[in-house]
Amino acid sequence: MEETVGRGLEDVVVAESDICFIDGHEGRLLYRGYNVDDLAREATYEEVAYLLWHGHLPKSAELKAFTEAIGKEAFLPPDVLAFLAGVPAGATPMEVLRTAVSMLSLSDPTSEHVGDQTDRTKALRLLAKTPSIVAAFDRLRNHQKPVMPRPDFGLAKNFLYMLHGEPPVDEDAHILDVCLILHADHEFNASTFAARVTAGTLSDMYSAITSAIGTLKGPLHGGANEQVMRMLLEIGAEDKVESWIKDALANKKKISGFGHRVYRTEDPRARHLRAFSEEIGTRRGDLKYFRMTQKVEQTVFAEKGIYLNVDLYSGSVYYQMGIAIDLFTPIFAIARTAGWTTHVMEQLAHNRLIRPRAQYVGPERELWVPIEKR
Ligand code: CMC
């Protein structure tokens, strides 16, 4: 065996894929060949999910049927609703989402079918039901009744409706829709890779997405958007940003919302989120969080030359929409369900077990010592 160690699998190519392309030097992101900037400007999240799954953009009738199918699937099975109502106090939404998504397999008689047309149906179920899980849990923990989904709303608008109990203003629904597009896929990131590893054993779609959610949860991955907002609240004011950041960096702390394994320039998704943070702040007549985030961005770049990533401005975008901080990563999961499920289907279409090796550095000649002599 060749004795090289690629720590964190940096720059290791593990498969061919025609789903997503990242140019880390130019800061370009493509889904199925379409630039994410164009998709953010022109498409809806449903259109992007369709594109990811089918490899081509839907015609109007296809998009209408697809959007309706998502709307019809948004209702939750009784066992999942009962679980959400009985979750112990203090459970985090990502733990709850991970568990509830795993539970969805129990009410699917085809859950153990792998690599056939039922995978598409499962992908649709997952895409449609994750927003309902997150919204229902948030209402139940706040002693409110879950709001039934409105099949006539798009996914983003429906999520905000189920969360807040009233239809959102069009601007917020649009911004969330674009946020979902921007987070829909990102090549072989850690959670997608986890999903593919699980799928590669010929386990089922629900197991693969459960693995992915558990992986996304970490603060080095999707959990960073929550950490950014907690940091802004801790700093408290724009004029305190510079000294707070300098102090944190002097203490070797990593600043959430910065750095990336692939991008060596600005993350193309960040541009849209920066503009949204400013837009919502302007609309609400308070640019405090936008300005603070901007100052954080400037200070980290001046001090370390490190670029922001997708998580920096998404924090203040969701916060200003009145969304609880611990729902930020679940929103990332809702969006990424489109990408995860696409990758599971691609993995199964060309499957080979994913099983790397370790370079063994432990002892080789230990002699057995009976228990009474240790
Ligand atoms: N703050 C301060 N220094 C940083 C940061 C940061 N956010 N990110 C990287 N660095 C420094 C790091 O200390 C190291 O410096 P040195 O070589 O002097 O030790 C150098 O940059 C390389 O960093 P690394 O940690 O070896 O890079 P990595 O590719 O292993 O990690 C990362 C990538 C995203 C985990 C890391 O940049 C990080 O921890 N960022 C903060 C968490 C975050 O924002 N995560 C979201 C990632 S993007 C979206 C997503 O996946 O969810």
Coordinates of C-alpha atoms and ligand atoms in Angstrom, one line a residue:
M1 CA 0.0 0.0 0.0
E2 CA 1.3 3.5 -0.9
E3 CA 2.2 5.2 2.4
T4 CA 0.8 8.7 2.0
V5 CA -1.6 10.4 4.4
G6 CA -4.1 12.9 3.0
R7 CA -5.2 14.5 6.2
G8 CA -8.9 15.3 6.0
L9 CA -8.9 13.8 2.5
E10 CA -7.8 17.3 1.2
D11 CA -7.8 17.4 -2.6
V12 CA -8.4 13.6 -2.8
V13 CA -10.8 12.8 -5.7
V14 CA -12.9 9.9 -4.8
A15 CA -15.4 9.6 -7.6
E16 CA -16.7 11.0 -10.9
S17 CA -19.8 13.1 -10.5
D18 CA -21.9 15.2 -12.9
I19 CA -23.9 17.0 -10.2
C20 CA -21.9 19.9 -8.9
F21 CA -18.7 21.7 -9.8
I22 CA -16.7 24.1 -7.6
D23 CA -13.9 26.2 -9.0
G24 CA -12.2 27.2 -5.7
H25 CA -9.8 29.7 -7.4
E26 CA -12.3 31.6 -9.5
G27 CA -15.1 31.3 -6.9
R28 CA -17.5 29.6 -9.3
L29 CA -20.3 27.1 -8.4
L30 CA -22.3 25.1 -10.9
Y31 CA -25.2 22.7 -10.4
R32 CA -25.5 20.4 -13.4
G33 CA -23.6 23.0 -15.5
Y34 CA -25.8 26.0 -14.4
N35 CA -24.1 28.8 -12.6
V36 CA -25.5 29.2 -9.1
D37 CA -25.7 33.0 -9.7
D38 CA -28.1 32.5 -12.5
L39 CA -30.1 30.0 -10.5
A40 CA -30.3 32.4 -7.5
R41 CA -31.5 35.2 -9.8
E42 CA -34.0 33.2 -12.0
A43 CA -35.0 29.8 -10.4
T44 CA -37.1 28.6 -7.5
Y45 CA -35.8 26.0 -5.1
E46 CA -38.2 23.4 -6.5
E47 CA -36.8 24.1 -10.0
V48 CA -33.3 23.5 -8.6
A49 CA -34.3 20.3 -6.8
Y50 CA -35.8 19.0 -10.1
L51 CA -32.6 20.0 -11.9
L52 CA -30.4 18.2 -9.5
W53 CA -32.5 15.0 -9.5
H54 CA -33.2 14.9 -13.3
G55 CA -30.2 16.6 -14.7
H56 CA -32.2 19.1 -16.7
L57 CA -34.5 22.0 -16.0
P58 CA -38.2 21.2 -15.9
K59 CA -40.7 22.5 -18.4
S60 CA -43.7 24.4 -16.9
A61 CA -46.0 21.4 -16.7
E62 CA -43.2 19.3 -15.1
L63 CA -42.5 22.0 -12.5
K64 CA -46.1 22.4 -11.7
A65 CA -46.6 18.7 -11.1
F66 CA -43.3 18.5 -9.1
T67 CA -44.3 21.5 -6.9
E68 CA -47.8 20.0 -6.3
A69 CA -46.3 16.6 -5.4
I70 CA -44.0 18.3 -2.8
G71 CA -47.0 20.1 -1.4
K72 CA -49.0 16.9 -1.1
E73 CA -46.1 15.1 0.7
A74 CA -45.6 17.9 3.3
F75 CA -47.9 16.3 5.9
L76 CA -46.2 14.3 8.7
P77 CA -47.1 10.7 9.7
P78 CA -48.7 10.4 13.1
D79 CA -45.8 8.6 14.7
V80 CA -43.4 11.4 13.8
L81 CA -45.9 14.1 15.1
A82 CA -46.3 12.1 18.4
F83 CA -42.5 11.9 18.7
L84 CA -42.2 15.7 18.1
A85 CA -44.8 16.3 20.8
G86 CA -42.9 14.2 23.3
V87 CA -39.3 15.3 22.8
P88 CA -37.6 15.9 26.1
A89 CA -37.1 19.6 27.0
G90 CA -33.7 20.9 25.9
A91 CA -33.3 18.7 22.8
T92 CA -31.8 20.6 19.9
P93 CA -33.6 20.9 16.6
M94 CA -30.7 19.1 14.8
E95 CA -31.0 16.1 17.1
V96 CA -34.7 16.1 16.6
L97 CA -34.5 16.4 12.9
R98 CA -31.9 13.6 12.7
T99 CA -34.2 11.4 14.7
A100 CA -37.4 12.3 12.9
V101 CA -35.9 11.8 9.5
S102 CA -34.7 8.4 10.6
M103 CA -38.3 7.7 11.8
L104 CA -39.8 8.5 8.4
S105 CA -38.5 5.1 7.2
L106 CA -40.9 3.3 9.6
S107 CA -44.0 4.5 7.8
D108 CA -42.6 3.7 4.3
P109 CA -43.3 0.1 3.3
T110 CA -40.5 0.5 0.6
S111 CA -37.9 1.7 3.0
E112 CA -35.7 -1.3 2.5
H113 CA -35.9 -1.1 -1.3
V114 CA -32.6 0.3 -2.6
G115 CA -31.5 1.6 -6.0
D116 CA -34.9 1.4 -7.7
Q117 CA -37.6 3.9 -8.6
T118 CA -38.7 4.1 -5.0
D119 CA -35.6 6.1 -4.2
R120 CA -37.1 9.1 -6.1
T121 CA -40.3 8.8 -4.1
K122 CA -38.2 8.7 -0.9
A123 CA -36.2 11.7 -2.0
L124 CA -39.5 13.6 -2.6
R125 CA -40.8 12.5 0.8
L126 CA -37.7 13.7 2.5
L127 CA -37.6 17.0 0.7
A128 CA -41.2 17.7 1.4
K129 CA -41.3 16.6 5.1
T130 CA -38.1 18.0 6.5
P131 CA -39.5 21.6 6.6
S132 CA -42.6 20.3 8.3
I133 CA -40.6 18.5 10.9
V134 CA -38.5 21.6 11.8
A135 CA -41.5 23.9 11.9
A136 CA -43.7 21.5 13.9
F137 CA -41.0 20.9 16.4
D138 CA -40.4 24.6 16.9
R139 CA -44.1 25.3 17.5
L140 CA -44.5 22.4 19.9
R141 CA -41.5 23.4 22.0
N142 CA -43.0 26.8 22.2
H143 CA -46.4 25.3 23.4
Q144 CA -48.1 26.1 20.1
K145 CA -50.0 23.8 17.8
P146 CA -48.3 22.7 14.7
V147 CA -49.6 24.5 11.6
M148 CA -50.7 22.2 8.7
P149 CA -48.8 22.8 5.5
R150 CA -50.5 24.7 2.6
P151 CA -50.0 22.5 -0.5
D152 CA -50.6 25.7 -2.6
F153 CA -47.5 27.4 -1.2
G154 CA -43.9 26.8 -2.4
L155 CA -41.6 25.0 0.0
A156 CA -39.8 28.1 1.3
K157 CA -43.0 30.1 1.8
N158 CA -44.7 27.0 3.4
F159 CA -41.9 26.6 5.9
L160 CA -42.1 30.2 7.1
Y161 CA -45.9 29.9 7.2
M162 CA -45.7 26.7 9.3
L163 CA -43.1 28.3 11.6
H164 CA -44.8 31.6 12.3
G165 CA -48.5 30.6 11.8
E166 CA -49.1 33.3 9.2
P167 CA -48.1 33.7 5.6
P168 CA -44.7 35.5 5.3
V169 CA -44.3 38.7 3.4
D170 CA -43.3 37.9 -0.2
E171 CA -39.8 39.4 0.2
D172 CA -38.9 37.1 3.1
A173 CA -40.4 34.0 1.2
H174 CA -38.3 35.0 -1.8
I175 CA -35.1 35.5 0.2
L176 CA -35.5 32.1 2.0
D177 CA -36.2 30.4 -1.4
V178 CA -32.9 31.8 -2.7
C179 CA -31.1 30.8 0.5
L180 CA -32.3 27.2 -0.1
I181 CA -31.0 27.4 -3.7
L182 CA -27.6 28.6 -2.5
H183 CA -27.3 25.7 0.0
A184 CA -28.9 23.0 -2.2
D185 CA -25.6 21.2 -3.1
H186 CA -21.9 21.5 -2.7
E187 CA -20.1 18.6 -4.3
F188 CA -18.4 16.2 -1.9
N189 CA -18.7 18.2 1.3
A190 CA -18.5 16.3 4.6
S191 CA -22.3 15.6 5.0
T192 CA -22.7 14.6 1.3
F193 CA -19.8 12.3 1.6
A194 CA -21.2 10.7 4.7
A195 CA -24.5 10.1 2.8
R196 CA -22.6 8.5 0.0
V197 CA -20.6 6.3 2.3
T198 CA -23.8 5.0 3.9
A199 CA -25.5 4.6 0.5
G200 CA -22.4 2.8 -0.7
T201 CA -23.0 -0.1 1.7
L202 CA -26.4 -0.5 0.0
S203 CA -28.1 0.7 3.1
D204 CA -31.3 2.7 2.5
M205 CA -32.0 6.4 1.6
Y206 CA -33.3 7.2 5.1
S207 CA -30.1 5.9 6.7
A208 CA -28.0 7.9 4.2
I209 CA -29.8 11.2 4.9
T210 CA -29.7 10.5 8.7
S211 CA -25.9 10.1 8.4
A212 CA -25.8 13.4 6.5
I213 CA -27.8 15.3 9.1
G214 CA -25.6 14.1 11.9
T215 CA -22.5 15.2 9.9
L216 CA -23.9 18.6 8.9
K217 CA -24.6 19.4 12.6
G218 CA -20.9 20.0 13.5
P219 CA -19.6 23.6 14.0
L220 CA -17.0 23.1 11.3
H221 CA -19.7 22.4 8.8
G222 CA -23.4 23.5 8.9
G223 CA -23.3 24.4 12.5
A224 CA -21.2 27.5 11.7
N225 CA -24.2 29.7 10.8
E226 CA -25.5 29.4 14.3
Q227 CA -22.1 30.1 15.8
V228 CA -21.8 33.3 13.7
M229 CA -25.0 34.7 15.1
R230 CA -24.1 33.8 18.7
M231 CA -20.8 35.6 18.1
L232 CA -22.5 38.8 16.9
L233 CA -24.8 38.8 19.9
E234 CA -21.8 38.3 22.2
I235 CA -19.9 41.1 20.6
G236 CA -23.0 43.3 20.9
A237 CA -22.0 46.4 18.9
E238 CA -20.2 47.4 15.7
D239 CA -17.5 49.4 17.6
K240 CA -16.6 46.3 19.6
V241 CA -16.0 44.1 16.6
E242 CA -12.4 44.9 15.8
S243 CA -11.0 44.3 19.3
W244 CA -13.2 41.2 19.8
I245 CA -11.9 39.6 16.6
K246 CA -8.3 40.6 17.2
D247 CA -8.5 39.1 20.7
A248 CA -10.1 35.9 19.5
L249 CA -7.4 35.5 16.7
A250 CA -4.6 36.2 19.2
N251 CA -6.0 33.4 21.3
K252 CA -5.9 31.1 18.2
K253 CA -9.7 30.9 18.0
K254 CA -11.3 30.1 14.7
I255 CA -13.9 32.6 13.6
S256 CA -17.1 30.9 12.3
G257 CA -18.1 31.9 8.8
F258 CA -14.5 32.1 7.5
G259 CA -12.3 29.7 5.7
H260 CA -13.0 26.8 3.3
R261 CA -11.4 23.6 2.2
V262 CA -12.0 24.4 -1.5
Y263 CA -12.5 28.1 -2.0
R264 CA -9.3 30.2 -2.2
T265 CA -11.4 33.3 -2.9
E266 CA -14.8 34.6 -1.9
D267 CA -17.4 31.9 -1.7
P268 CA -19.8 32.9 -4.6
R269 CA -22.9 32.2 -2.4
A270 CA -21.7 34.8 0.2
R271 CA -22.3 37.7 -2.2
H272 CA -26.1 36.9 -2.4
L273 CA -26.3 36.5 1.4
R274 CA -24.5 39.8 2.0
A275 CA -27.0 41.6 -0.2
F276 CA -29.9 39.9 1.6
S277 CA -28.6 40.8 5.0
E278 CA -28.5 44.4 4.0
E279 CA -31.8 44.3 2.2
I280 CA -33.7 42.9 5.2
G281 CA -31.9 45.3 7.6
T282 CA -32.9 48.2 5.4
R283 CA -36.5 47.0 5.2
R284 CA -36.7 46.6 9.0
G285 CA -35.0 50.0 9.5
D286 CA -32.0 48.5 11.5
L287 CA -28.7 47.7 9.8
K288 CA -26.9 46.8 13.1
Y289 CA -26.4 43.1 12.3
F290 CA -25.5 43.7 8.6
R291 CA -22.9 46.4 9.7
M292 CA -21.5 44.2 12.4
T293 CA -21.1 41.3 10.0
Q294 CA -19.5 43.6 7.5
K295 CA -17.0 44.8 10.1
V296 CA -16.3 41.1 11.1
E297 CA -15.6 40.4 7.5
Q298 CA -13.3 43.3 7.0
T299 CA -11.4 42.6 10.3
V300 CA -10.8 38.9 9.7
F301 CA -9.6 39.6 6.1
A302 CA -7.3 42.4 7.2
E303 CA -5.8 40.3 10.1
K304 CA -5.6 36.9 8.4
G305 CA -6.4 37.2 4.7
I306 CA -9.1 34.6 5.1
Y307 CA -12.3 34.9 3.1
L308 CA -15.8 34.6 4.4
N309 CA -17.9 31.5 3.6
V310 CA -21.6 30.8 3.1
D311 CA -22.3 30.8 6.8
L312 CA -21.2 34.4 7.6
Y313 CA -24.1 36.4 6.3
S314 CA -26.7 33.6 6.4
G315 CA -26.7 34.0 10.2
S316 CA -28.0 37.6 10.2
V317 CA -30.3 36.9 7.3
Y318 CA -32.3 34.2 9.2
Y319 CA -32.1 36.1 12.5
Q320 CA -33.6 39.2 11.0
M321 CA -36.4 37.1 9.6
G322 CA -37.3 36.2 13.2
I323 CA -36.1 32.7 13.0
A324 CA -34.6 31.1 16.2
I325 CA -30.9 30.7 16.1
D326 CA -30.9 26.9 16.6
L327 CA -33.0 26.5 13.5
F328 CA -30.3 27.9 11.2
T329 CA -28.6 24.6 10.7
P330 CA -31.9 22.7 10.2
I331 CA -32.6 25.2 7.4
F332 CA -29.3 24.3 5.9
A333 CA -30.4 20.6 6.1
I334 CA -33.8 21.4 4.5
A335 CA -31.9 22.9 1.6
R336 CA -29.2 20.3 1.3
T337 CA -31.7 17.4 1.2
A338 CA -32.0 18.1 -2.5
G339 CA -28.3 17.6 -3.0
W340 CA -27.9 14.7 -0.5
T341 CA -30.7 12.7 -2.2
T342 CA -29.2 13.4 -5.6
H343 CA -25.8 12.1 -4.5
V344 CA -27.3 9.0 -3.0
M345 CA -29.0 8.2 -6.3
E346 CA -25.8 8.9 -8.2
Q347 CA -23.8 6.7 -5.8
L348 CA -26.2 3.8 -6.2
A349 CA -26.2 4.2 -10.0
H350 CA -22.4 3.5 -10.1
N351 CA -22.0 1.9 -6.7
R352 CA -18.8 0.5 -5.3
L353 CA -18.3 0.2 -1.5
I354 CA -16.4 3.2 -0.1
R355 CA -13.7 1.7 2.1
P356 CA -10.4 3.6 2.4
R357 CA -7.3 2.5 4.3
A358 CA -5.4 3.9 7.3
Q359 CA -1.7 4.1 7.5
Y360 CA -1.0 2.0 10.6
V361 CA 1.4 3.7 13.1
G362 CA 0.7 1.6 16.2
P363 CA 2.8 -1.2 17.8
E364 CA 3.3 -4.5 16.0
R365 CA 4.9 -6.8 18.5
E366 CA 3.0 -6.6 21.7
L367 CA 3.0 -9.8 23.7
W368 CA -0.1 -11.1 25.4
V369 CA -0.2 -10.4 29.2
P370 CA -2.7 -12.5 31.2
I371 CA -5.2 -10.2 33.1
E372 CA -3.9 -10.9 36.6
K373 CA -0.4 -9.7 35.5
R374 CA -1.3 -6.4 33.9
Ligands
CMC1 N1 -10.6 31.5 11.6 C1 -9.3 31.7 11.8 N2 -8.4 30.9 11.2 C2 -8.8 30.1 10.3 C3 -10.1 29.9 10.0 C4 -11.1 30.6 10.7 N3 -12.4 30.5 10.4 N4 -10.2 28.9 9.0 C5 -9.0 28.5 8.7 N5 -8.1 29.2 9.5 C6 -6.7 29.1 9.5 C7 -6.3 27.9 10.3 O1 -6.0 28.2 11.6 C8 -5.0 27.4 9.6 O2 -4.0 28.2 9.9 P1 -2.5 27.6 10.3 O3 -2.1 27.0 9.0 O4 -1.7 28.8 10.7 O5 -2.7 26.6 11.4 C9 -5.3 27.6 8.1 O6 -6.3 28.7 8.1 C10 -5.9 26.4 7.4 O7 -7.1 26.0 8.1 P2 -7.6 24.5 8.3 O8 -8.4 24.5 9.5 O9 -6.4 23.6 8.3 O10 -8.4 24.3 7.0 P3 -9.4 23.1 6.7 O11 -9.5 23.1 5.3 O12 -9.0 21.9 7.5 O13 -10.8 23.6 7.4 C11 -12.8 24.8 7.8 C12 -11.8 24.3 6.7 C13 -14.0 25.4 7.1 C14 -13.2 23.7 8.7 C15 -12.1 25.9 8.6 O14 -11.8 27.0 7.8 C16 -12.9 26.4 9.8 O15 -12.9 25.8 10.9 N6 -13.7 27.5 9.6 C17 -14.6 27.9 10.7 C18 -15.9 27.1 10.7 C19 -16.8 27.4 9.5 O16 -17.1 28.5 9.2 N7 -17.3 26.3 8.8 C20 -18.2 26.4 7.7 C21 -17.5 25.9 6.5 S1 -18.3 26.4 4.9 C22 -19.9 25.8 4.9 C23 -20.1 24.4 5.4 O17 -19.4 23.5 5.1 O18 -21.0 24.3 6.2

